PDB file of C-alpha atoms in Angstrom:
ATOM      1  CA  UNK A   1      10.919  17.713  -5.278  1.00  0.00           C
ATOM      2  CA  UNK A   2      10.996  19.195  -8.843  1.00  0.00           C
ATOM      3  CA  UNK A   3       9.267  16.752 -11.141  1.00  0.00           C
ATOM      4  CA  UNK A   4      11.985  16.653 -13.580  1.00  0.00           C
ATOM      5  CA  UNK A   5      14.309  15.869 -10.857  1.00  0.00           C
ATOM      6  CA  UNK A   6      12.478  12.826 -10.045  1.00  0.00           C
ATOM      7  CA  UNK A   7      12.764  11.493 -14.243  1.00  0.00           C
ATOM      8  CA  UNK A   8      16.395  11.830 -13.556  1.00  0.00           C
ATOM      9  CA  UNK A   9      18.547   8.322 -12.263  1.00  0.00           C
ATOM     10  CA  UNK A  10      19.130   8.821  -8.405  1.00  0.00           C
ATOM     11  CA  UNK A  11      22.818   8.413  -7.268  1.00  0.00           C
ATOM     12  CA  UNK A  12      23.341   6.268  -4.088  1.00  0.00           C
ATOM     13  CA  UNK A  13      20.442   4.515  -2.240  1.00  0.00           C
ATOM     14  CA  UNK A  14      17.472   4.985  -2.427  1.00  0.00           C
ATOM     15  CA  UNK A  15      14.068   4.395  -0.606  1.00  0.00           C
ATOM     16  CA  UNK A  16      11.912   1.588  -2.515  1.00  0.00           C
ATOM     17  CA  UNK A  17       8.521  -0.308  -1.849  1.00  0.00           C
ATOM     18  CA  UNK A  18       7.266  -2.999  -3.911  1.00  0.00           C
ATOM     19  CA  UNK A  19       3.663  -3.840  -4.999  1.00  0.00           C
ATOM     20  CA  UNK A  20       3.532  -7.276  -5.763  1.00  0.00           C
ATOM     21  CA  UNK A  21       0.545  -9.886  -7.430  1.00  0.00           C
ATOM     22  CA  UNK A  22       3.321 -12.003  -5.891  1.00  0.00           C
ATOM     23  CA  UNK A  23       1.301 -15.741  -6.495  1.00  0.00           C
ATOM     24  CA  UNK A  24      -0.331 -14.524 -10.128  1.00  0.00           C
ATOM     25  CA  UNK A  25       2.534 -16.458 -11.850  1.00  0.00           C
ATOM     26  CA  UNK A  26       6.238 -17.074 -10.939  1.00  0.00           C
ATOM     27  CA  UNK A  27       8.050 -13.639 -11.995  1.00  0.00           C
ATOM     28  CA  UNK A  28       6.539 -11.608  -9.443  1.00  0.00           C
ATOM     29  CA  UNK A  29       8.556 -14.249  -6.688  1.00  0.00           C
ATOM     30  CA  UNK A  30      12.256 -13.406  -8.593  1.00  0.00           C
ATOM     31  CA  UNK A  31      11.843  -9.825  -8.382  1.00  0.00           C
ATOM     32  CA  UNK A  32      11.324  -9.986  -4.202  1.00  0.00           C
ATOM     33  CA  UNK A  33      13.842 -12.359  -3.805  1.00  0.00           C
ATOM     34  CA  UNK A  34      16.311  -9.970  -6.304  1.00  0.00           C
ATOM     35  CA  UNK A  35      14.845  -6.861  -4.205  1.00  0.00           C
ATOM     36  CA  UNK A  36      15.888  -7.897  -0.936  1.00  0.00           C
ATOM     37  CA  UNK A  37      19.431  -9.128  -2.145  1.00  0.00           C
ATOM     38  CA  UNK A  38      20.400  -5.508  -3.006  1.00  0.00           C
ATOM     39  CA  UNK A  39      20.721  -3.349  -0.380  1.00  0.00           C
ATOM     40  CA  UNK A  40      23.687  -1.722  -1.595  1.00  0.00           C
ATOM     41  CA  UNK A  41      20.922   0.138  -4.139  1.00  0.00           C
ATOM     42  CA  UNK A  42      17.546  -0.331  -2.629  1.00  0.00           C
ATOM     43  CA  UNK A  43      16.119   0.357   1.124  1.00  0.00           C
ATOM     44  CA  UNK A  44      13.561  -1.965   0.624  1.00  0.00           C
ATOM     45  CA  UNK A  45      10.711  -0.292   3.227  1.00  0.00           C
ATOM     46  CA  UNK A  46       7.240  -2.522   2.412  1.00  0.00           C
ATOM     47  CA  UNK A  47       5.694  -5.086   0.129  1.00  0.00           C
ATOM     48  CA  UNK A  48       2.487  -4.764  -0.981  1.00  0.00           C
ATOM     49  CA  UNK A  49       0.138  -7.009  -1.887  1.00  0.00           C
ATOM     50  CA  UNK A  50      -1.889  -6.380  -5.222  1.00  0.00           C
ATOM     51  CA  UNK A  51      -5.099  -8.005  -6.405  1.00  0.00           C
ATOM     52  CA  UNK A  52      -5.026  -9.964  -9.446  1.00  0.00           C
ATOM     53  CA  UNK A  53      -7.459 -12.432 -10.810  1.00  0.00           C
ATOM     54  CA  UNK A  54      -6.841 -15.603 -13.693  1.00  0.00           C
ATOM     55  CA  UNK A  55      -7.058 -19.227 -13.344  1.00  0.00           C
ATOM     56  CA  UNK A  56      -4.554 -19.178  -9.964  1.00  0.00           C
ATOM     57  CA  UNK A  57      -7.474 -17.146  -8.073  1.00  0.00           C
ATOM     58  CA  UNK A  58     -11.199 -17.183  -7.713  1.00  0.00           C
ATOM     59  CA  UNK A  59     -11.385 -13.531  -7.133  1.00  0.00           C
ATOM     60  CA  UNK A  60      -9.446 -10.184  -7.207  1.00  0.00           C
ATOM     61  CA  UNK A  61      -9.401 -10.633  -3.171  1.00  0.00           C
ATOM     62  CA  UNK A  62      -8.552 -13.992  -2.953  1.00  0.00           C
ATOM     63  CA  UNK A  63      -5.603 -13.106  -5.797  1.00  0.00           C
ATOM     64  CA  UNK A  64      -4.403 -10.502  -3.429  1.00  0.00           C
ATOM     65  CA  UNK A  65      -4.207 -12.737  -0.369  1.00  0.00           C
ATOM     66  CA  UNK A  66      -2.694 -15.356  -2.154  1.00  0.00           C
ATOM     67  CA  UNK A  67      -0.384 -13.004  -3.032  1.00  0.00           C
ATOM     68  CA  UNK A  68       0.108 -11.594   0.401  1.00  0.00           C
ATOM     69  CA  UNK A  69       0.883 -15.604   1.750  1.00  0.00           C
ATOM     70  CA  UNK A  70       3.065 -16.065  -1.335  1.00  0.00           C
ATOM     71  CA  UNK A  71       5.134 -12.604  -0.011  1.00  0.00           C
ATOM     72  CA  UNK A  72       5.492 -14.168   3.519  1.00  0.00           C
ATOM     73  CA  UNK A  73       6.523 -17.316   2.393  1.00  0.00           C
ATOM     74  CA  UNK A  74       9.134 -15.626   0.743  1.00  0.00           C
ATOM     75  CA  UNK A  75      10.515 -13.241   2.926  1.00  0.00           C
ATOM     76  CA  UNK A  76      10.576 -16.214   5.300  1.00  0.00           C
ATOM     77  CA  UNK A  77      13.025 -18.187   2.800  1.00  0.00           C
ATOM     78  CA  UNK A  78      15.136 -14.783   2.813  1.00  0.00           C
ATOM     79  CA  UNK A  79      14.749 -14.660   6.866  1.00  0.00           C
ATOM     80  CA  UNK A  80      13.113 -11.332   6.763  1.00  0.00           C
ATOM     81  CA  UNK A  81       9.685 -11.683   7.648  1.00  0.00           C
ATOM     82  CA  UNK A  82       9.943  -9.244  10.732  1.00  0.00           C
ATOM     83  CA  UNK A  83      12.572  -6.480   9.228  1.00  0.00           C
ATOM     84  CA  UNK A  84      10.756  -5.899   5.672  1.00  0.00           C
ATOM     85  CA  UNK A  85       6.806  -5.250   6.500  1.00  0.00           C
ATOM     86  CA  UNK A  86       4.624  -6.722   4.324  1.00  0.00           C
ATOM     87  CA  UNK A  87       0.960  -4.877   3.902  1.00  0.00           C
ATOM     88  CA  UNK A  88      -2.561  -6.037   2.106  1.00  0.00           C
ATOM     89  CA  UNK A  89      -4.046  -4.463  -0.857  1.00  0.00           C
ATOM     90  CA  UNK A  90      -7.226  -3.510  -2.552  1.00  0.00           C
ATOM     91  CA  UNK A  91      -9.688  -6.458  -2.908  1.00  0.00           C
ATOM     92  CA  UNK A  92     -11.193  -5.429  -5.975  1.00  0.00           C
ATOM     93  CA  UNK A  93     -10.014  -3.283  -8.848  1.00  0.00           C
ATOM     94  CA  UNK A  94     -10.938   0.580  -8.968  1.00  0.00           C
ATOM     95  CA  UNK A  95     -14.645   0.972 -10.545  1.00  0.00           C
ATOM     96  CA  UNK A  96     -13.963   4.246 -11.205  1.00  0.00           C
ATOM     97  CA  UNK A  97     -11.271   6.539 -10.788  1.00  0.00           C
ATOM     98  CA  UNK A  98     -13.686   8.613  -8.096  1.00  0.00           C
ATOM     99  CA  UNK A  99     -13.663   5.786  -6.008  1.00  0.00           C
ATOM    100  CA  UNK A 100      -9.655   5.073  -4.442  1.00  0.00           C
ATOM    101  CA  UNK A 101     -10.041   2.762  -1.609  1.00  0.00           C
ATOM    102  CA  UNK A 102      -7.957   3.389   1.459  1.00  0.00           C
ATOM    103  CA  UNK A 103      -6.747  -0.413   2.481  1.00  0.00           C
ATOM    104  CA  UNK A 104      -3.667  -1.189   4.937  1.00  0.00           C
ATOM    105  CA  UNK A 105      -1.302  -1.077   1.564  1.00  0.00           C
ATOM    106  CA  UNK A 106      -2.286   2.233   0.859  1.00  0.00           C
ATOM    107  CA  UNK A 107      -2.233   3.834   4.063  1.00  0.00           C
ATOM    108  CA  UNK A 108       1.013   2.653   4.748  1.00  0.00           C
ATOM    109  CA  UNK A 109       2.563   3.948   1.081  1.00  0.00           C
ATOM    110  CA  UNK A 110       0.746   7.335   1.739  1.00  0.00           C
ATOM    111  CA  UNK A 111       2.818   7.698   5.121  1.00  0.00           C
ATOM    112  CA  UNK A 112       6.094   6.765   3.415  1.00  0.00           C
ATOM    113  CA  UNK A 113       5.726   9.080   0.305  1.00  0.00           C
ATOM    114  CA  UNK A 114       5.178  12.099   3.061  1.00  0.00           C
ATOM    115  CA  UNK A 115       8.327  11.393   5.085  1.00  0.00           C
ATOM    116  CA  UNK A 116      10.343  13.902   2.879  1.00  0.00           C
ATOM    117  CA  UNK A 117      12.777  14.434   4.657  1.00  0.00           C
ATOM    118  CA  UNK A 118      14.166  10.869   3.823  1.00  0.00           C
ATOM    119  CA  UNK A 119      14.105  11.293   0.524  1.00  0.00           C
ATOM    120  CA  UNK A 120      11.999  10.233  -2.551  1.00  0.00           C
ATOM    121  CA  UNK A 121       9.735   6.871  -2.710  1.00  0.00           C
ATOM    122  CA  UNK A 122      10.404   4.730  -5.505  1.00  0.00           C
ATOM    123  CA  UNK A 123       7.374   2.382  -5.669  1.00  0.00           C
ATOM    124  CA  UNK A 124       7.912  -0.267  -7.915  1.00  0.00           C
ATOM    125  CA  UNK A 125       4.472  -1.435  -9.199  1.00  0.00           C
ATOM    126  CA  UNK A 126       4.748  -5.004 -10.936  1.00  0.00           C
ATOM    127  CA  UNK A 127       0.981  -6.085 -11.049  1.00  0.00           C
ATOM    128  CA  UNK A 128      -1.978  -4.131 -11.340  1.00  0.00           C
ATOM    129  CA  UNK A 129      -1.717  -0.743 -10.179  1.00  0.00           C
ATOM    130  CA  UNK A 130      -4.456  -0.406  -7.825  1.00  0.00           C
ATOM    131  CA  UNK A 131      -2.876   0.599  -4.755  1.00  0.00           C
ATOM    132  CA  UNK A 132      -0.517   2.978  -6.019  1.00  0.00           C
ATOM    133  CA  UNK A 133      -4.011   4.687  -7.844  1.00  0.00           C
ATOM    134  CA  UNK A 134      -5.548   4.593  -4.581  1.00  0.00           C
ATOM    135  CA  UNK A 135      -2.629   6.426  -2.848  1.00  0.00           C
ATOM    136  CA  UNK A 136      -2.590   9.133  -5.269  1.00  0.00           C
ATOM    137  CA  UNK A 137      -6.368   9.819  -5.666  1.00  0.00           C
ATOM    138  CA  UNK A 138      -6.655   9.765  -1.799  1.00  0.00           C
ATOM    139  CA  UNK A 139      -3.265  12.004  -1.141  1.00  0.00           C
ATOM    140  CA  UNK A 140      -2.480  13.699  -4.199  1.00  0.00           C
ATOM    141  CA  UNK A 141      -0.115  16.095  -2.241  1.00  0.00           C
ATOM    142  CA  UNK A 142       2.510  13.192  -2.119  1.00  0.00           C
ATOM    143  CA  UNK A 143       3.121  13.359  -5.574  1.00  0.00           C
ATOM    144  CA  UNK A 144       5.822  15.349  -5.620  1.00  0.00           C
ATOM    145  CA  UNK A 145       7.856  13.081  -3.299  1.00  0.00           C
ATOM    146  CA  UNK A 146       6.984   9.741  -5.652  1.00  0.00           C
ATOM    147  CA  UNK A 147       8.271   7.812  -8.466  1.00  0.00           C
ATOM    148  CA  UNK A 148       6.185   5.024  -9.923  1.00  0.00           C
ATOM    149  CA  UNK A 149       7.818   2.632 -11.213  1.00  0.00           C
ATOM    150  CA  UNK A 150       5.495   0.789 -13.643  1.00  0.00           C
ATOM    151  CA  UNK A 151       5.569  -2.804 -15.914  1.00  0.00           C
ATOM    152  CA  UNK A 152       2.390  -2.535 -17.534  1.00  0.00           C
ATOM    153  CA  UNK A 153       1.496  -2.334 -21.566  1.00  0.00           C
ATOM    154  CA  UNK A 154       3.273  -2.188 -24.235  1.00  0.00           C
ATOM    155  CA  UNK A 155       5.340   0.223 -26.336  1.00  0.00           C
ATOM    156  CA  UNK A 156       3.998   3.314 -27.860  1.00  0.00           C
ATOM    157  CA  UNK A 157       4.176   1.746 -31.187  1.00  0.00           C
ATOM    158  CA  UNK A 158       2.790  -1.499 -30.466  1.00  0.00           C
ATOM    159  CA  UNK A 159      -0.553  -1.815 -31.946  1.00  0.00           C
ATOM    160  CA  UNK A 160      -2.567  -2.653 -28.963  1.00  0.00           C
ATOM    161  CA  UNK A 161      -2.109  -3.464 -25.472  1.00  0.00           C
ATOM    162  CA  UNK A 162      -3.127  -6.566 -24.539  1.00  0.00           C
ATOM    163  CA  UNK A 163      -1.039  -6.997 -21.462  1.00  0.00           C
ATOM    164  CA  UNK A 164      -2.082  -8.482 -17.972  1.00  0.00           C
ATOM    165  CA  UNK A 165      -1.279  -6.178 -15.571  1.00  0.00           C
ATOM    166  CA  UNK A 166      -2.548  -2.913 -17.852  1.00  0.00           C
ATOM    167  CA  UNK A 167      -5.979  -4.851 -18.508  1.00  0.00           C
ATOM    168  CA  UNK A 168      -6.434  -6.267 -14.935  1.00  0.00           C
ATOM    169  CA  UNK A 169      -7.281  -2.504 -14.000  1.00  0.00           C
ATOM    170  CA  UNK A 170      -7.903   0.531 -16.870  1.00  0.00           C
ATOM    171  CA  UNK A 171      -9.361   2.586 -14.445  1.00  0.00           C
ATOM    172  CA  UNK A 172      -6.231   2.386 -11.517  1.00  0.00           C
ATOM    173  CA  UNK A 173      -3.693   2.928 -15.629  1.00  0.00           C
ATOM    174  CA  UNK A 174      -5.784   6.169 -15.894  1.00  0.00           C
ATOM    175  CA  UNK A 175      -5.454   7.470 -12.823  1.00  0.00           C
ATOM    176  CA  UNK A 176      -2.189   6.821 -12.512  1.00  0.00           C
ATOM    177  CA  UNK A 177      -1.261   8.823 -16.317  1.00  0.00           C
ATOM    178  CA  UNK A 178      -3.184  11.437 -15.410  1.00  0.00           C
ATOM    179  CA  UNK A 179      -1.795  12.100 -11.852  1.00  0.00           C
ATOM    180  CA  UNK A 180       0.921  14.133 -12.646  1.00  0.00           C
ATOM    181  CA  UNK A 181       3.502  11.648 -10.963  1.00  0.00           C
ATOM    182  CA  UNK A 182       6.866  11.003 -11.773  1.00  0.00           C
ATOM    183  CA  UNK A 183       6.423   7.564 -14.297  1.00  0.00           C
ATOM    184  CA  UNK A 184       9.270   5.336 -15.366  1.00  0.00           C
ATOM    185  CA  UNK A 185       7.893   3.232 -17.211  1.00  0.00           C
ATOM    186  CA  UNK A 186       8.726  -0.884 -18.593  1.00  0.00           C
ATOM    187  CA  UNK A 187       6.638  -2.100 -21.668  1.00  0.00           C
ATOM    188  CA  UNK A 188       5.916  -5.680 -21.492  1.00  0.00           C
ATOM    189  CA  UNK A 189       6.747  -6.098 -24.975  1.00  0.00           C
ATOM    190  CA  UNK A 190       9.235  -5.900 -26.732  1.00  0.00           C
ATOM    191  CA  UNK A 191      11.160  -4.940 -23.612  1.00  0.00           C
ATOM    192  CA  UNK A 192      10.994  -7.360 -20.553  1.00  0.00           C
ATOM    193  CA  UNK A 193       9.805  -9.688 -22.837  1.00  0.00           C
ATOM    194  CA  UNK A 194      13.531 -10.541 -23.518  1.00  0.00           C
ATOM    195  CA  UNK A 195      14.058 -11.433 -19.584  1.00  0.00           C
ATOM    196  CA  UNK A 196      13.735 -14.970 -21.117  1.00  0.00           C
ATOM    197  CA  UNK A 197      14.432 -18.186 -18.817  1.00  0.00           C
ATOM    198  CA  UNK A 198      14.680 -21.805 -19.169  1.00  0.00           C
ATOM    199  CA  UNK A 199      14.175 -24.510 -16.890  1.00  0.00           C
ATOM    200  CA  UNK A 200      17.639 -25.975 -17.840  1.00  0.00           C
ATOM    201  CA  UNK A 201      19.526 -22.819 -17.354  1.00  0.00           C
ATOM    202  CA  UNK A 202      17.857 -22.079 -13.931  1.00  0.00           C
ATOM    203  CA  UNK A 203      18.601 -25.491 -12.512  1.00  0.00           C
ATOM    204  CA  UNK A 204      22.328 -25.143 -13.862  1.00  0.00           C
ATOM    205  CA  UNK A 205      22.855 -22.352 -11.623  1.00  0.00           C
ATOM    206  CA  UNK A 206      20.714 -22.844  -8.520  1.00  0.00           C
ATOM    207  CA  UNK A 207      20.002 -26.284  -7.933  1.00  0.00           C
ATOM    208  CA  UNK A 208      21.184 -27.681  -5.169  1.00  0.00           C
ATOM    209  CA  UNK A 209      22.086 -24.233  -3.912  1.00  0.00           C
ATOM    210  CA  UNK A 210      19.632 -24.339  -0.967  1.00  0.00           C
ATOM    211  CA  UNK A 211      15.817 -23.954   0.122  1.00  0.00           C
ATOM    212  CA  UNK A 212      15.655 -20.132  -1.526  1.00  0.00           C
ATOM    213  CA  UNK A 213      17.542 -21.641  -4.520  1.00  0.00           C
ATOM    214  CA  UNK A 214      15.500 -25.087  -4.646  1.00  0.00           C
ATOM    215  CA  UNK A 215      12.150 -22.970  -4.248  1.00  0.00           C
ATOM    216  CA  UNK A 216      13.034 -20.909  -7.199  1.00  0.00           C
ATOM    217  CA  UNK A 217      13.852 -23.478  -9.649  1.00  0.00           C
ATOM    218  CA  UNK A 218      10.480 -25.294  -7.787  1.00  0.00           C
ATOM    219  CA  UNK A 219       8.115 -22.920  -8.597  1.00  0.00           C
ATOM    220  CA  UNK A 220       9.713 -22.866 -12.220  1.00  0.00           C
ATOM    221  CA  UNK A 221       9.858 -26.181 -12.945  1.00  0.00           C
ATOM    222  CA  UNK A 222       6.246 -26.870 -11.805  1.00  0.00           C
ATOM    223  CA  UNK A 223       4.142 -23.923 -13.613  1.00  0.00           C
ATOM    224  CA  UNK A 224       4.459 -25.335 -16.867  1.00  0.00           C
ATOM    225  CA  UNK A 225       4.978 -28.759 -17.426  1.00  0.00           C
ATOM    226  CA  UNK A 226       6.915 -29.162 -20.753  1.00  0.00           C
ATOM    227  CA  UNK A 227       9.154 -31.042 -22.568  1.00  0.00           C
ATOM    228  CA  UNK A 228      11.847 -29.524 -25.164  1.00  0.00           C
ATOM    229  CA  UNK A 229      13.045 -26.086 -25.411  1.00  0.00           C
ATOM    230  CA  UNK A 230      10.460 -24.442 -23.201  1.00  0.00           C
ATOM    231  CA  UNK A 231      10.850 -20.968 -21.599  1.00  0.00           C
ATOM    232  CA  UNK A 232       9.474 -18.298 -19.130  1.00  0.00           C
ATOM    233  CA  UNK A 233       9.296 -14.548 -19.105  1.00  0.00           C
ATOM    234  CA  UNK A 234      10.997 -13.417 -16.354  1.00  0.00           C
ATOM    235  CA  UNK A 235       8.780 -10.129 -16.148  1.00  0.00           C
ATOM    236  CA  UNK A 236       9.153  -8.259 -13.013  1.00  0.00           C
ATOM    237  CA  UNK A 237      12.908  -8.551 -12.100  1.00  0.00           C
ATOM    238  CA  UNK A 238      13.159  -5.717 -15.118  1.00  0.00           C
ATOM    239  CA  UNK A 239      11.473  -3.189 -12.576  1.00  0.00           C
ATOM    240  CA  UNK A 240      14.161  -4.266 -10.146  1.00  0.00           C
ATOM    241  CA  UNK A 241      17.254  -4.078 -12.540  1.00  0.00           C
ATOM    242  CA  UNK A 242      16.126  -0.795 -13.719  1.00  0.00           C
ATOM    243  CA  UNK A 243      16.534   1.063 -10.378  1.00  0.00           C
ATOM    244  CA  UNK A 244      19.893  -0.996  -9.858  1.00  0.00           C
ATOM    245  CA  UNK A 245      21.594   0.130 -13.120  1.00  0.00           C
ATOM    246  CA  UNK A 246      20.317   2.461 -16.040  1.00  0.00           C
ATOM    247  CA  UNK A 247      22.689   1.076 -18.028  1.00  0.00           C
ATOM    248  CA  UNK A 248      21.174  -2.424 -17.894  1.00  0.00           C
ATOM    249  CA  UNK A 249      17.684  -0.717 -18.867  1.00  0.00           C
ATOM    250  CA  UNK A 250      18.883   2.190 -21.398  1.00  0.00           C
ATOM    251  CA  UNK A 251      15.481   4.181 -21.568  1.00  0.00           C
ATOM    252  CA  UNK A 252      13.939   7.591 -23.247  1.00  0.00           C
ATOM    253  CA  UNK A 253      12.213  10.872 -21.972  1.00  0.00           C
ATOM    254  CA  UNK A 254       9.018  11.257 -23.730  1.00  0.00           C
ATOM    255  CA  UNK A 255       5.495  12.872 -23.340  1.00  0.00           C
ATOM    256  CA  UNK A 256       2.791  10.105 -22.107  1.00  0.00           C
ATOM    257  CA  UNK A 257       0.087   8.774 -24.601  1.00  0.00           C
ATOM    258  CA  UNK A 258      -3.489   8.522 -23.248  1.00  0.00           C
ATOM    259  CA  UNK A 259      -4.846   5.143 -23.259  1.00  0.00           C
ATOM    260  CA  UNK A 260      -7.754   4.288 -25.571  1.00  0.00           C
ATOM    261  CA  UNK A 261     -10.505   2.469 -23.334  1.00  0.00           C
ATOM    262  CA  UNK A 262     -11.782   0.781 -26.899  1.00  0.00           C
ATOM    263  CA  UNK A 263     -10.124  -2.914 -27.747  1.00  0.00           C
ATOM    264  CA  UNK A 264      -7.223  -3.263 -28.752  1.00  0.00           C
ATOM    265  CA  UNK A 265      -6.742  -0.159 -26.017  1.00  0.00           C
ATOM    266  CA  UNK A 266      -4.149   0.976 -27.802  1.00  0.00           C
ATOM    267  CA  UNK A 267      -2.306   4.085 -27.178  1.00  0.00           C
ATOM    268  CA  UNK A 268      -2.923   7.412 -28.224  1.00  0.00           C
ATOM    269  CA  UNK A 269      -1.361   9.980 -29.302  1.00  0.00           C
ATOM    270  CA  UNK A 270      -3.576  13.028 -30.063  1.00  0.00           C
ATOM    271  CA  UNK A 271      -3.126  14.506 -26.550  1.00  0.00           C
ATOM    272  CA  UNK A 272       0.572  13.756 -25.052  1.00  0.00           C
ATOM    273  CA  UNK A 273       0.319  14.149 -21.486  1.00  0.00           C
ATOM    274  CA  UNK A 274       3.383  15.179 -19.610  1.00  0.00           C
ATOM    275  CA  UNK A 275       6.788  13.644 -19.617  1.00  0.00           C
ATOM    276  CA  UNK A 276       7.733  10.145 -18.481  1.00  0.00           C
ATOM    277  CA  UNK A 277      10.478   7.941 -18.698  1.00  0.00           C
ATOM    278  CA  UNK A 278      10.244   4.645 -20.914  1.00  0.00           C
ATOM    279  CA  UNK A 279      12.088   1.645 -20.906  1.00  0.00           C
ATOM    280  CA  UNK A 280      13.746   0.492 -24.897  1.00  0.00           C
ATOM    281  CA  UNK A 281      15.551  -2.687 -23.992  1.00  0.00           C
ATOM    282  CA  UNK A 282      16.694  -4.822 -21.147  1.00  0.00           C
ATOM    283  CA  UNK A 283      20.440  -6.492 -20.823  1.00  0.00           C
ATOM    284  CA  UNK A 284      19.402  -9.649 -20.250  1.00  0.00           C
ATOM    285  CA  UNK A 285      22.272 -11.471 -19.774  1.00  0.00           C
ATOM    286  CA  UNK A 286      23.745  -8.973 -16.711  1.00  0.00           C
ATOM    287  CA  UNK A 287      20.681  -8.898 -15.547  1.00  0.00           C
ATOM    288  CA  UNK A 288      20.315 -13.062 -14.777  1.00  0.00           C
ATOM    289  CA  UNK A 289      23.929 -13.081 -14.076  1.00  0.00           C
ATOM    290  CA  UNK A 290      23.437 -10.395 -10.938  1.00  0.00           C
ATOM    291  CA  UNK A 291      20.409 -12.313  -9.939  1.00  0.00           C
ATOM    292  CA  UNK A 292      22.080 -15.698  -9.931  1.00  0.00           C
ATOM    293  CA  UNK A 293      24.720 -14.299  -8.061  1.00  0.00           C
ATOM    294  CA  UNK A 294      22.971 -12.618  -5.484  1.00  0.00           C
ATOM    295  CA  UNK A 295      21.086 -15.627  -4.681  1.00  0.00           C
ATOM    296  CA  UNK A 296      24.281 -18.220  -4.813  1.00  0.00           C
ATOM    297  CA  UNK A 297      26.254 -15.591  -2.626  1.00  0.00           C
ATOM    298  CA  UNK A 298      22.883 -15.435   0.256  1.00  0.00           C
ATOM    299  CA  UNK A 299      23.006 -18.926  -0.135  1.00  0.00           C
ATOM    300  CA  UNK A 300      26.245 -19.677   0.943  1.00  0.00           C
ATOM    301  CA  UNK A 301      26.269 -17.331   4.081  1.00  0.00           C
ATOM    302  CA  UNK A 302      22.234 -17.992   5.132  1.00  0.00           C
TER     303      UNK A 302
END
């Protein structure tokens, strides 16, 4: 399909996979759980598991397999685990962009992206972007049948880009810009920063509501111990919202920057690469309310 096609909002359902560091914090877990509720937008094909590494792993391979239980565990809350197949990812991040690695993730997103005749693959990318790097280094001739869609970094303005998922892998960011693929793009900040969530609000709506309900407001409650007015970044469920309605994510067309590989790594702008769409805010409010209802509405018939 025609590049520019592929910037361009779809109309009806569409084919999706996720990529998920599903156990790095307790974001990753609300945008499955909103992903599988909404089949009236998204085919939801795969999950894959992506790598990560902080103080919840020991590794980048022990992140991803975290991640890959964390996914299960899930999908068995949602009573899924045998219709939505779930897939393991790289266990290290690229050392170069010569050097993709082909893991069961990546294989299986590479045979997706080349069934054309179903239609274009939306792969929503909400850690680091190894495997979807890997795909496209190893099988470049599926990028015209691909959207990536990306949270990582932060605006083209913002003076630097110290952002998890965009540091956890430079090299997999690089390959990715300079791909050619279709990119839709979510800063971190200052747009899903303002998918905002507090323990209070969260229990209002779903406690009580049952085990995929009590889980959520579980995992919530227990990352952060903290009294007062303390709240979370909902990050990933912006990805998710995004392909659901474009008028919950209102978003520009604009040449990519390059990313400087110095610190702050911010972006730069002396050699625009082609076209990609960017995110400029996030509804919040619609957003949590479709969530919550989703998950009240499973509730009540699971």
């Amino acid at each position: 399909m025609n590049r520019d096609a592929l910037l361009e909002f779809p109309t009806g359902p569409i084919r999706v996979v996720l990529d998920t560091d599903a156990y790095n914090e307790i974001d990753d877990q609300f945008a499955i759980v909103y992903a599988v509720l909404s089949p009236e937008r998204l085919q939801l094909e795969a999950i894959y598991a992506a790598p990560f590494l902080n103080p919840r792993s020991t590794s980048a391979a022990d992140g991803m397999e975290k991640s890959f239980e964390e996914i299960q565990r899930l999908l068995g809350f949602l009573k899924a685990p045998d219709r939505i197949p779930t897939y393991r990812g790289s266990l290290a991040f690229l050392k170069d962009v010569n050097e993709p690695v082909a893991t069961p993730a990546v294989v299986d997103l590479i045979e997706r992206a080349r069934q054309r005749a179903l239609g274009p693959l939306y792969v929503m990318a909400i850690g680091a972007i190894t495997n979807v790097a890997s795909a496209l280094l190893l099988a470049p001739d599926i990028i015209d049948n691909v959207v990536v869609v990306w949270l990582g970094g932060h605006s083209d303005q913002w003076p630097n880009n110290y952002e998890f998922n965009l540091l956890q892998d430079r090299h997999s960011v690089r390959a990715v810009l300079e791909s050619g693929v279709a990119l839709w793009r979510v800063p971190c900040v200052p747009v899903a920063d303002h998918l905002m969530m507090t323990t209070y609000e969260l229990e209002a709506y779903l406690q009580g509501k049952g085990a995929l309900a009590d889980y959520l407001c579980k995992i919530f409650r227990e990352y952060r111990e903290h009294d007062g007015a303390w709240s979370k970044v909902i990050w990933d469920i912006a990805v998710v919202a995004w392909l659901l309605n474009p008028e919950w994510v209102p978003s520009v067309l604009a040449p990519s920057l390059t990313l400087n590989q110095e610190d702050p790594f911010p972006w730069d702008d002396s050699n625009p690469g082609a076209v990609v769409r960017t995110a400029t805010m996030v509804d919040r409010d619609v957003v949590f309310t479709d969530l919550f209802q989703k998950v009240l509405e499973w509730s009540q018939h699971a």
